[in-house]
C-alpha cells in the first residue's frame, strides 16, 4: 500500500463549515543543531524538535517564512523556525497531506471526506467533500485557473476561491484508489499521477477532460513534480531505481536513475527544489535524491539518521536549502552553500598576540563569534563583517565559535602555548 504523498500547493480557498479555535502549545527551542560536513559544497544541519510524537510527515514553507510539518501520532501541526525553535498546534486529525493557501492558511488532508483549515494562530475550520469521496494523497495542486486541484479516491477535484468543489471521475471506473501527486504543467494543464492504475493524467482545467498516459508496467507513479525543463517528472513506487518524464505532448520516457531506492516506502514525497529540479524522499533507502533533468540521472544525499529512522518528506525552504523531516523525530536541512571558516585552528606562541579568522557564506552578510573561555582567548569583530580578530590571553585551549544566526556554526580550535 502506498503510504503518504505530500501536498504543497498555493491556493486561494474560501471555506465554509464548522469552525473552532485550536489550542496551541509553546515548546522549548529545538536541540542545538549539529553540522556534518559532507563535502562537495553541501552539509547537513540537524534539529531534534521537542514534539509529542516522532512520526513527522508532510512539510511545507509557510507565508511567515517558517517551515511547518504534520506530526501524525499526536494529530498536530508543528512550526519550526530557521533556528530550530518549535511550536505545536493540535488539530485533531491525522494529516497525511498539507497545503499552504494564498491566504496564508494551511489545508490538511486526512484520507477522509473533509479538509481541515488551520491558521498560523491555530484556528480551525473544516469543509466537506460533496460526493463524500475521500481525499487522497498528492503534491503541488494550484491550477492554472487559480483553483486548487487535488486527488480523491475516484475523482480528481478542484475547489474555487469561494469553496465550490467540482469533481471529475477518472476514465477508468475501477475502484482502485488514486494515490499520486498533482502539479500544473508548463502547457497550462493540470497533471496528476494515478498510482493504482499506473498512468499519468492530463486534465483540461476548463472542461475537466482527462487524458491518461500509460507508464511502464509495474511502475506505480507518484509525487509528480513540474521541473525547470518544462516537463513533469515522477518516481516509481514499485520499480527500483526508475524515474519518469512526461513531456507536454504526453510522451512518456522512463530512465534507470541509478539511485539507491526501491518499493513502497519510497518516492512518496516530492517537491521542486530551490534549484528548479525534482527532489524526492526515499524512505526505504534512507536517502533523499535529486533528479538532473538534463542528464536524467540521480544524485543521492544521506541525511544524518539514527538507527531505524527514515526520511519521510521534504520541501524547498525560504533559505534556499532543502528541508527534510523524518519518521524518527528529526528535521534535517541540506545546506547548499555552507559556511566556511578559515583557518579551522589557531596556535599562539605567547599571549598578547592577535590573528584573524575569516568566514564566507553565500547569502549571509552578518555573523557572530564567541569564545568558550575568554581567559584563554577573546574574539572581536574585525574591520569587515566577515573578519574576526582572536587575541591570546592565557595559556591553554578553547574554541571560538562562528555562527550565522540560522543554526549553522563552525568552531575554531585555539591553542595558546
Short mmCIF file of C-alpha atoms in Angstrom, two decimals:
data_model
loop_
_atom_site.label_atom_id
_atom_site.label_comp_id
_atom_site.label_asym_id
_atom_site.label_seq_id
_atom_site.Cartn_x
_atom_site.Cartn_y
_atom_site.Cartn_z
CA UNK A 1 0.00 0.00 0.00
CA UNK A 2 1.24 3.45 -0.78
CA UNK A 3 1.88 5.24 2.49
CA UNK A 4 1.93 9.03 2.24
CA UNK A 5 2.46 11.55 -0.57
CA UNK A 6 2.86 15.14 0.49
CA UNK A 7 0.94 18.05 -0.90
CA UNK A 8 2.38 21.50 -1.47
CA UNK A 9 0.02 23.82 -3.25
CA UNK A 10 -0.58 27.55 -3.28
CA UNK A 11 -4.24 28.30 -3.49
CA UNK A 12 -6.96 30.81 -2.85
CA UNK A 13 -9.64 29.00 -0.88
CA UNK A 14 -12.63 30.35 0.95
CA UNK A 15 -14.05 27.70 3.25
CA UNK A 16 -17.40 27.47 4.96
CA UNK A 17 -18.41 24.93 7.57
CA UNK A 18 -17.72 24.13 11.20
CA UNK A 19 -15.04 26.31 12.76
CA UNK A 20 -13.31 26.39 16.12
CA UNK A 21 -10.28 27.86 17.76
CA UNK A 22 -7.44 25.36 18.02
CA UNK A 23 -5.33 25.43 21.15
CA UNK A 24 -1.59 25.54 20.72
CA UNK A 25 1.32 24.55 22.88
CA UNK A 26 4.54 26.51 23.07
CA UNK A 27 7.57 24.30 23.44
CA UNK A 28 11.18 24.94 24.24
CA UNK A 29 13.60 25.58 21.37
CA UNK A 30 14.84 22.56 19.48
CA UNK A 31 18.05 20.83 20.36
CA UNK A 32 21.19 22.67 19.34
CA UNK A 33 21.84 21.52 15.77
CA UNK A 34 25.00 19.77 14.76
CA UNK A 35 26.68 20.08 11.39
CA UNK A 36 28.01 17.18 9.35
CA UNK A 37 30.36 18.32 6.63
CA UNK A 38 29.60 16.17 3.61
CA UNK A 39 31.99 17.69 1.12
CA UNK A 40 31.19 18.84 -2.37
CA UNK A 41 29.82 22.16 -1.21
CA UNK A 42 26.97 20.80 0.92
CA UNK A 43 26.44 19.97 4.57
CA UNK A 44 23.65 18.83 6.87
CA UNK A 45 22.23 20.70 9.84
CA UNK A 46 20.04 18.64 12.14
CA UNK A 47 17.29 19.68 14.58
CA UNK A 48 15.54 17.48 17.14
CA UNK A 49 12.18 19.20 17.72
CA UNK A 50 10.54 18.66 21.10
CA UNK A 51 7.15 17.32 19.97
CA UNK A 52 4.57 14.93 21.48
CA UNK A 53 5.33 12.30 18.84
CA UNK A 54 8.06 11.49 16.35
CA UNK A 55 6.20 10.46 13.20
CA UNK A 56 6.83 13.54 11.07
CA UNK A 57 5.06 13.82 7.71
CA UNK A 58 4.38 16.43 5.02
CA UNK A 59 6.44 19.61 5.36
CA UNK A 60 5.82 22.98 3.66
CA UNK A 61 7.05 26.56 3.83
CA UNK A 62 4.56 28.96 5.37
CA UNK A 63 3.95 32.57 4.42
CA UNK A 64 5.66 33.50 7.69
CA UNK A 65 8.94 32.08 6.30
CA UNK A 66 8.95 29.20 8.76
CA UNK A 67 8.67 25.50 7.95
CA UNK A 68 5.51 23.68 9.02
CA UNK A 69 5.04 19.92 9.20
CA UNK A 70 2.46 17.37 10.31
CA UNK A 71 3.11 15.12 13.29
CA UNK A 72 0.82 12.19 12.69
CA UNK A 73 1.00 10.38 16.03
CA UNK A 74 -0.30 13.35 18.03
CA UNK A 75 -2.60 14.79 15.30
CA UNK A 76 -0.62 18.04 15.35
CA UNK A 77 0.73 20.75 13.07
CA UNK A 78 4.23 21.91 14.04
CA UNK A 79 6.02 25.14 13.21
CA UNK A 80 9.81 25.20 13.13
CA UNK A 81 11.83 28.37 12.64
CA UNK A 82 15.05 28.75 10.71
CA UNK A 83 16.93 28.45 14.03
CA UNK A 84 15.02 25.37 15.15
CA UNK A 85 12.51 26.77 17.66
CA UNK A 86 9.21 24.89 17.56
CA UNK A 87 5.54 25.40 18.43
CA UNK A 88 2.92 22.65 18.29
CA UNK A 89 -0.72 23.16 17.25
CA UNK A 90 -3.08 20.22 17.99
CA UNK A 91 -5.53 19.96 15.07
CA UNK A 92 -7.41 16.76 15.91
CA UNK A 93 -6.79 14.95 12.63
CA UNK A 94 -4.05 12.61 11.50
CA UNK A 95 -2.97 14.57 8.45
CA UNK A 96 -1.27 12.85 5.55
CA UNK A 97 -1.05 15.80 3.16
CA UNK A 98 -0.86 19.56 3.53
CA UNK A 99 -1.03 22.74 1.50
CA UNK A 100 -0.46 26.46 2.01
CA UNK A 101 -3.17 28.69 0.60
CA UNK A 102 -2.66 32.16 -0.78
CA UNK A 103 -4.49 33.33 2.34
CA UNK A 104 -1.58 32.03 4.42
CA UNK A 105 -3.65 29.24 5.93
CA UNK A 106 -2.85 25.53 5.90
CA UNK A 107 -5.12 22.93 4.33
CA UNK A 108 -4.71 19.46 5.76
CA UNK A 109 -5.96 16.25 4.12
CA UNK A 110 -6.51 13.18 6.26
CA UNK A 111 -7.83 10.47 3.92
CA UNK A 112 -11.36 11.45 4.89
CA UNK A 113 -14.35 13.27 3.42
CA UNK A 114 -13.23 16.68 4.64
CA UNK A 115 -10.33 19.11 4.68
CA UNK A 116 -9.10 20.90 7.79
CA UNK A 117 -8.09 24.54 7.50
CA UNK A 118 -5.62 25.86 10.08
CA UNK A 119 -4.40 29.42 10.54
CA UNK A 120 -0.94 30.29 11.80
CA UNK A 121 -2.64 31.10 15.14
CA UNK A 122 -4.22 27.66 15.46
CA UNK A 123 -7.83 28.46 14.46
CA UNK A 124 -9.53 25.50 12.77
CA UNK A 125 -12.21 25.10 10.06
CA UNK A 126 -13.42 22.06 8.17
CA UNK A 127 -15.25 21.61 4.88
CA UNK A 128 -16.84 18.50 3.44
CA UNK A 129 -16.45 16.86 0.02
CA UNK A 130 -19.96 16.98 -1.58
CA UNK A 131 -19.79 13.47 -3.07
CA UNK A 132 -18.42 12.01 0.19
CA UNK A 133 -15.45 10.69 -1.75
CA UNK A 134 -12.29 10.59 0.34
CA UNK A 135 -9.30 12.88 -0.15
CA UNK A 136 -6.15 11.09 -1.17
CA UNK A 137 -2.50 11.96 -1.40
CA UNK A 138 -0.91 14.44 -3.78
CA UNK A 139 1.55 17.22 -4.47
CA UNK A 140 1.57 20.82 -5.81
CA UNK A 141 -2.11 21.43 -6.57
CA UNK A 142 -2.57 25.03 -7.68
CA UNK A 143 -4.10 25.00 -11.12
CA UNK A 144 -3.58 27.49 -13.96
CA UNK A 145 -7.19 28.57 -13.39
CA UNK A 146 -6.38 29.77 -9.87
CA UNK A 147 -8.27 26.91 -8.25
CA UNK A 148 -6.94 24.14 -6.07
CA UNK A 149 -6.77 20.67 -7.61
CA UNK A 150 -6.48 17.52 -5.51
CA UNK A 151 -6.99 13.78 -5.86
CA UNK A 152 -9.82 11.76 -4.36
CA UNK A 153 -10.41 8.04 -4.36
CA UNK A 154 -12.49 8.10 -7.56
CA UNK A 155 -12.10 11.67 -8.82
CA UNK A 156 -9.74 14.50 -9.38
CA UNK A 157 -11.34 17.62 -7.99
CA UNK A 158 -10.99 21.38 -7.89
CA UNK A 159 -12.15 23.94 -5.38
CA UNK A 160 -12.73 27.58 -6.29
CA UNK A 161 -11.73 30.55 -4.13
CA UNK A 162 -15.31 30.65 -2.77
CA UNK A 163 -15.29 26.98 -1.85
CA UNK A 164 -17.23 25.42 -4.75
CA UNK A 165 -15.97 21.91 -5.41
CA UNK A 166 -16.22 20.25 -8.82
CA UNK A 167 -15.26 16.60 -9.24
CA UNK A 168 -14.22 14.74 -12.40
CA UNK A 169 -14.35 10.94 -12.47
CA UNK A 170 -11.26 9.08 -13.62
CA UNK A 171 -11.58 7.49 -17.09
CA UNK A 172 -11.38 4.01 -15.61
CA UNK A 173 -14.29 3.36 -13.26
CA UNK A 174 -12.29 0.78 -11.34
CA UNK A 175 -12.47 1.04 -7.56
CA UNK A 176 -8.66 1.14 -7.35
CA UNK A 177 -7.88 4.28 -5.37
CA UNK A 178 -5.73 7.05 -6.80
CA UNK A 179 -2.64 7.66 -4.77
CA UNK A 180 -0.47 10.20 -6.51
CA UNK A 181 0.54 13.79 -6.91
CA UNK A 182 -0.88 16.83 -8.68
CA UNK A 183 1.04 19.60 -10.41
CA UNK A 184 0.49 22.31 -13.02
CA UNK A 185 2.35 21.69 -16.25
CA UNK A 186 4.12 24.23 -18.42
CA UNK A 187 1.35 23.68 -21.03
CA UNK A 188 -1.31 25.16 -18.75
CA UNK A 189 -2.94 21.84 -17.91
CA UNK A 190 -3.19 20.04 -14.59
CA UNK A 191 -1.19 16.81 -14.36
CA UNK A 192 -1.54 14.02 -11.82
CA UNK A 193 -0.21 10.55 -11.08
CA UNK A 194 -2.57 7.62 -10.60
CA UNK A 195 -0.51 5.02 -8.78
CA UNK A 196 -3.25 2.40 -8.64
CA UNK A 197 -3.96 2.41 -12.38
CA UNK A 198 -0.38 3.14 -13.43
CA UNK A 199 -0.76 6.25 -15.54
CA UNK A 200 -0.06 9.98 -15.62
CA UNK A 201 -3.18 12.01 -16.30
CA UNK A 202 -3.58 15.39 -18.01
CA UNK A 203 -6.64 17.46 -17.08
CA UNK A 204 -8.02 20.35 -19.08
CA UNK A 205 -8.71 22.88 -16.29
CA UNK A 206 -11.67 24.37 -18.15
CA UNK A 207 -13.55 21.25 -19.23
CA UNK A 208 -12.19 18.71 -16.76
CA UNK A 209 -11.44 16.30 -19.61
CA UNK A 210 -8.84 13.74 -18.52
CA UNK A 211 -6.31 12.20 -20.89
CA UNK A 212 -4.35 9.26 -19.41
CA UNK A 213 -0.82 8.37 -20.49
CA UNK A 214 0.27 4.87 -19.53
CA UNK A 215 3.70 4.40 -17.97
CA UNK A 216 5.90 1.33 -17.74
CA UNK A 217 4.07 -1.67 -16.29
CA UNK A 218 4.56 -2.04 -12.55
CA UNK A 219 5.82 1.49 -12.02
CA UNK A 220 3.03 2.91 -9.80
CA UNK A 221 3.95 6.58 -10.42
CA UNK A 222 3.78 9.09 -7.60
CA UNK A 223 4.78 12.55 -6.42
CA UNK A 224 4.76 14.34 -9.78
CA UNK A 225 6.92 17.47 -9.99
CA UNK A 226 6.96 20.08 -12.77
CA UNK A 227 10.65 20.90 -13.24
CA UNK A 228 12.60 23.76 -14.73
CA UNK A 229 12.86 21.94 -18.08
CA UNK A 230 9.10 22.35 -18.56
CA UNK A 231 8.38 18.64 -18.17
CA UNK A 232 6.62 16.66 -15.44
CA UNK A 233 8.79 14.17 -13.55
CA UNK A 234 7.85 11.27 -11.30
CA UNK A 235 9.43 8.37 -9.47
CA UNK A 236 8.13 4.79 -9.45
CA UNK A 237 6.93 3.34 -6.18
CA UNK A 238 7.45 -0.26 -7.27
CA UNK A 239 10.25 -0.34 -9.84
CA UNK A 240 13.62 0.02 -8.20
CA UNK A 241 15.64 2.97 -9.43
CA UNK A 242 13.17 4.08 -12.12
CA UNK A 243 12.20 7.68 -12.78
CA UNK A 244 9.91 9.01 -15.48
CA UNK A 245 9.41 12.12 -17.58
CA UNK A 246 6.24 13.29 -19.30
CA UNK A 247 6.52 15.97 -21.97
CA UNK A 248 3.66 18.44 -22.55
CA UNK A 249 2.60 16.42 -25.62
CA UNK A 250 2.16 13.32 -23.46
CA UNK A 251 5.34 11.49 -24.49
CA UNK A 252 6.49 9.32 -21.58
CA UNK A 253 10.13 8.35 -21.15
CA UNK A 254 11.50 6.11 -18.41
CA UNK A 255 15.05 6.19 -17.09
CA UNK A 256 17.09 4.00 -14.80
CA UNK A 257 18.33 6.69 -12.48
CA UNK A 258 20.82 4.53 -10.63
CA UNK A 259 19.70 5.81 -7.24
CA UNK A 260 19.58 3.58 -4.19
CA UNK A 261 15.81 3.47 -3.78
CA UNK A 262 13.06 0.93 -4.19
CA UNK A 263 9.49 -0.14 -3.37
CA UNK A 264 6.60 1.18 -1.33
CA UNK A 265 8.13 3.33 1.41
CA UNK A 266 9.92 5.24 -1.33
CA UNK A 267 9.46 8.32 -3.53
CA UNK A 268 6.25 9.17 -1.73
CA UNK A 269 7.11 12.82 -1.22
CA UNK A 270 8.39 15.04 -3.99
CA UNK A 271 8.96 18.74 -4.46
CA UNK A 272 10.58 21.18 -6.81
CA UNK A 273 13.86 22.11 -5.18
CA UNK A 274 15.39 25.56 -4.87
CA UNK A 275 17.42 24.67 -7.98
CA UNK A 276 14.27 24.02 -10.02
CA UNK A 277 14.96 20.28 -10.20
CA UNK A 278 12.76 17.46 -8.84
CA UNK A 279 13.65 16.16 -5.36
CA UNK A 280 12.21 13.06 -3.71
CA UNK A 281 12.37 11.47 -0.26
CA UNK A 282 13.27 7.79 -0.35
CA UNK A 283 12.27 6.36 3.00
CA UNK A 284 13.22 2.72 2.49
CA UNK A 285 16.74 3.62 1.35
CA UNK A 286 17.40 6.35 3.92
CA UNK A 287 18.26 8.93 1.26
CA UNK A 288 16.83 11.95 -0.50
CA UNK A 289 17.63 12.29 -4.15
CA UNK A 290 17.77 14.94 -6.83
CA UNK A 291 17.00 14.36 -10.50
CA UNK A 292 19.24 16.09 -13.02
CA UNK A 293 16.70 16.73 -15.77
CA UNK A 294 19.40 17.42 -18.36
CA UNK A 295 21.21 14.10 -17.91
CA UNK A 296 18.32 12.04 -16.48
CA UNK A 297 20.50 10.92 -13.60
CA UNK A 298 20.11 10.88 -9.83
CA UNK A 299 22.31 12.22 -7.05
CA UNK A 300 21.60 10.78 -3.62
CA UNK A 301 22.14 12.61 -0.33
CA UNK A 302 22.29 10.84 3.04
CA UNK A 303 20.71 12.68 5.97
CA UNK A 304 22.29 12.09 9.41
CA UNK A 305 19.86 9.39 10.54
CA UNK A 306 19.80 7.30 13.70
CA UNK A 307 19.04 3.60 13.68
CA UNK A 308 15.52 2.87 12.47
CA UNK A 309 14.89 6.42 11.25
CA UNK A 310 13.98 7.29 7.67
CA UNK A 311 13.38 10.48 5.67
CA UNK A 312 9.69 10.99 5.08
CA UNK A 313 9.06 14.34 3.35
CA UNK A 314 10.93 17.34 2.00
CA UNK A 315 10.41 20.93 0.92
CA UNK A 316 12.37 23.83 -0.50
CA UNK A 317 12.91 26.23 2.38
CA UNK A 318 12.86 30.04 2.30
CA UNK A 319 16.60 29.91 2.98
CA UNK A 320 17.26 28.25 -0.38
CA UNK A 321 18.00 24.86 1.19
CA UNK A 322 16.18 21.52 1.20
CA UNK A 323 14.38 20.69 4.47
CA UNK A 324 13.75 17.01 5.21
CA UNK A 325 11.74 15.62 8.11
CA UNK A 326 11.82 12.04 9.31
CA UNK A 327 9.89 9.21 10.85
CA UNK A 328 12.05 9.20 13.93
CA UNK A 329 11.89 12.77 15.16
CA UNK A 330 14.42 14.94 13.34
CA UNK A 331 14.37 17.75 10.81
CA UNK A 332 17.49 17.74 8.60
CA UNK A 333 18.49 20.68 6.44
CA UNK A 334 20.71 20.17 3.39
CA UNK A 335 22.70 23.40 3.13
CA UNK A 336 23.98 24.00 -0.38
CA UNK A 337 26.27 26.92 0.34
CA UNK A 338 27.66 26.02 3.75
CA UNK A 339 29.50 28.43 5.94
CA UNK A 340 33.28 28.10 5.69
CA UNK A 341 35.75 29.45 8.22
CA UNK A 342 39.48 29.93 7.63
CA UNK A 343 41.59 28.80 9.36
CA UNK A 344 40.00 25.96 11.33
CA UNK A 345 42.59 26.21 14.12
CA UNK A 346 44.87 28.86 15.57
CA UNK A 347 48.08 28.40 17.54
CA UNK A 348 49.67 31.24 19.52
CA UNK A 349 53.22 31.01 20.84
CA UNK A 350 52.57 33.57 23.57
CA UNK A 351 49.89 35.82 24.99
CA UNK A 352 49.04 39.24 23.65
CA UNK A 353 49.03 38.16 20.00
CA UNK A 354 46.20 38.65 17.50
CA UNK A 355 45.22 36.59 14.46
CA UNK A 356 42.30 36.83 12.02
CA UNK A 357 39.55 34.35 11.28
CA UNK A 358 37.59 34.83 8.04
CA UNK A 359 34.10 33.49 7.33
CA UNK A 360 32.35 33.04 3.97
CA UNK A 361 28.74 32.01 3.26
CA UNK A 362 26.59 32.79 0.24
CA UNK A 363 23.56 34.92 1.00
CA UNK A 364 24.71 35.87 4.51
CA UNK A 365 26.23 39.22 5.49
CA UNK A 366 26.46 39.08 9.29
CA UNK A 367 27.84 36.56 11.77
CA UNK A 368 28.58 36.37 15.48
CA UNK A 369 31.64 34.98 17.28
CA UNK A 370 32.04 33.78 20.86
CA UNK A 371 34.92 32.32 22.87
CA UNK A 372 34.39 29.30 25.11
CA UNK A 373 36.98 30.68 27.55
CA UNK A 374 37.83 34.39 27.48
CA UNK A 375 40.65 33.76 29.96
CA UNK A 376 42.47 31.96 27.14
CA UNK A 377 41.35 33.87 24.04
CA UNK A 378 38.97 36.70 23.21
CA UNK A 379 37.31 37.45 19.90
CA UNK A 380 36.10 40.72 18.41
CA UNK A 381 34.77 41.98 15.11
CA UNK A 382 37.48 42.88 12.63
CA UNK A 383 37.48 45.61 10.03
CA UNK A 384 34.86 43.77 7.93
CA UNK A 385 31.74 41.83 8.83
CA UNK A 386 33.29 38.52 7.83
CA UNK A 387 36.56 39.01 9.72
CA UNK A 388 37.06 38.34 13.43
CA UNK A 389 40.18 39.10 15.48
CA UNK A 390 41.21 36.47 18.02
CA UNK A 391 43.58 37.59 20.78
CA UNK A 392 45.56 35.21 23.01
CA UNK A 393 45.10 35.97 26.72
CA UNK A 394 46.29 32.95 28.72
CA UNK A 395 47.89 29.54 28.21
CA UNK A 396 45.52 26.70 27.32
CA UNK A 397 42.98 25.66 24.70
CA UNK A 398 39.47 26.88 23.90
CA UNK A 399 37.08 27.25 20.99
CA UNK A 400 35.91 30.29 19.09
CA UNK A 401 32.51 29.58 17.52
CA UNK A 402 31.33 31.49 14.45
CA UNK A 403 27.56 31.38 13.87
CA UNK A 404 25.21 32.74 11.20
CA UNK A 405 22.00 33.00 13.23
CA UNK A 406 20.21 30.34 11.19
CA UNK A 407 21.55 27.30 13.01
CA UNK A 408 24.89 26.94 11.22
CA UNK A 409 28.09 27.25 13.20
CA UNK A 410 31.77 26.36 12.94
CA UNK A 411 34.14 26.02 15.90
CA UNK A 412 37.77 27.13 15.56
CA UNK A 413 40.22 25.45 17.94
CA UNK A 414 42.52 27.94 19.68
CA UNK A 415 45.76 26.87 21.38
CA UNK A 416 47.88 29.29 23.41
CA UNK A 417 51.31 27.95 24.37
#
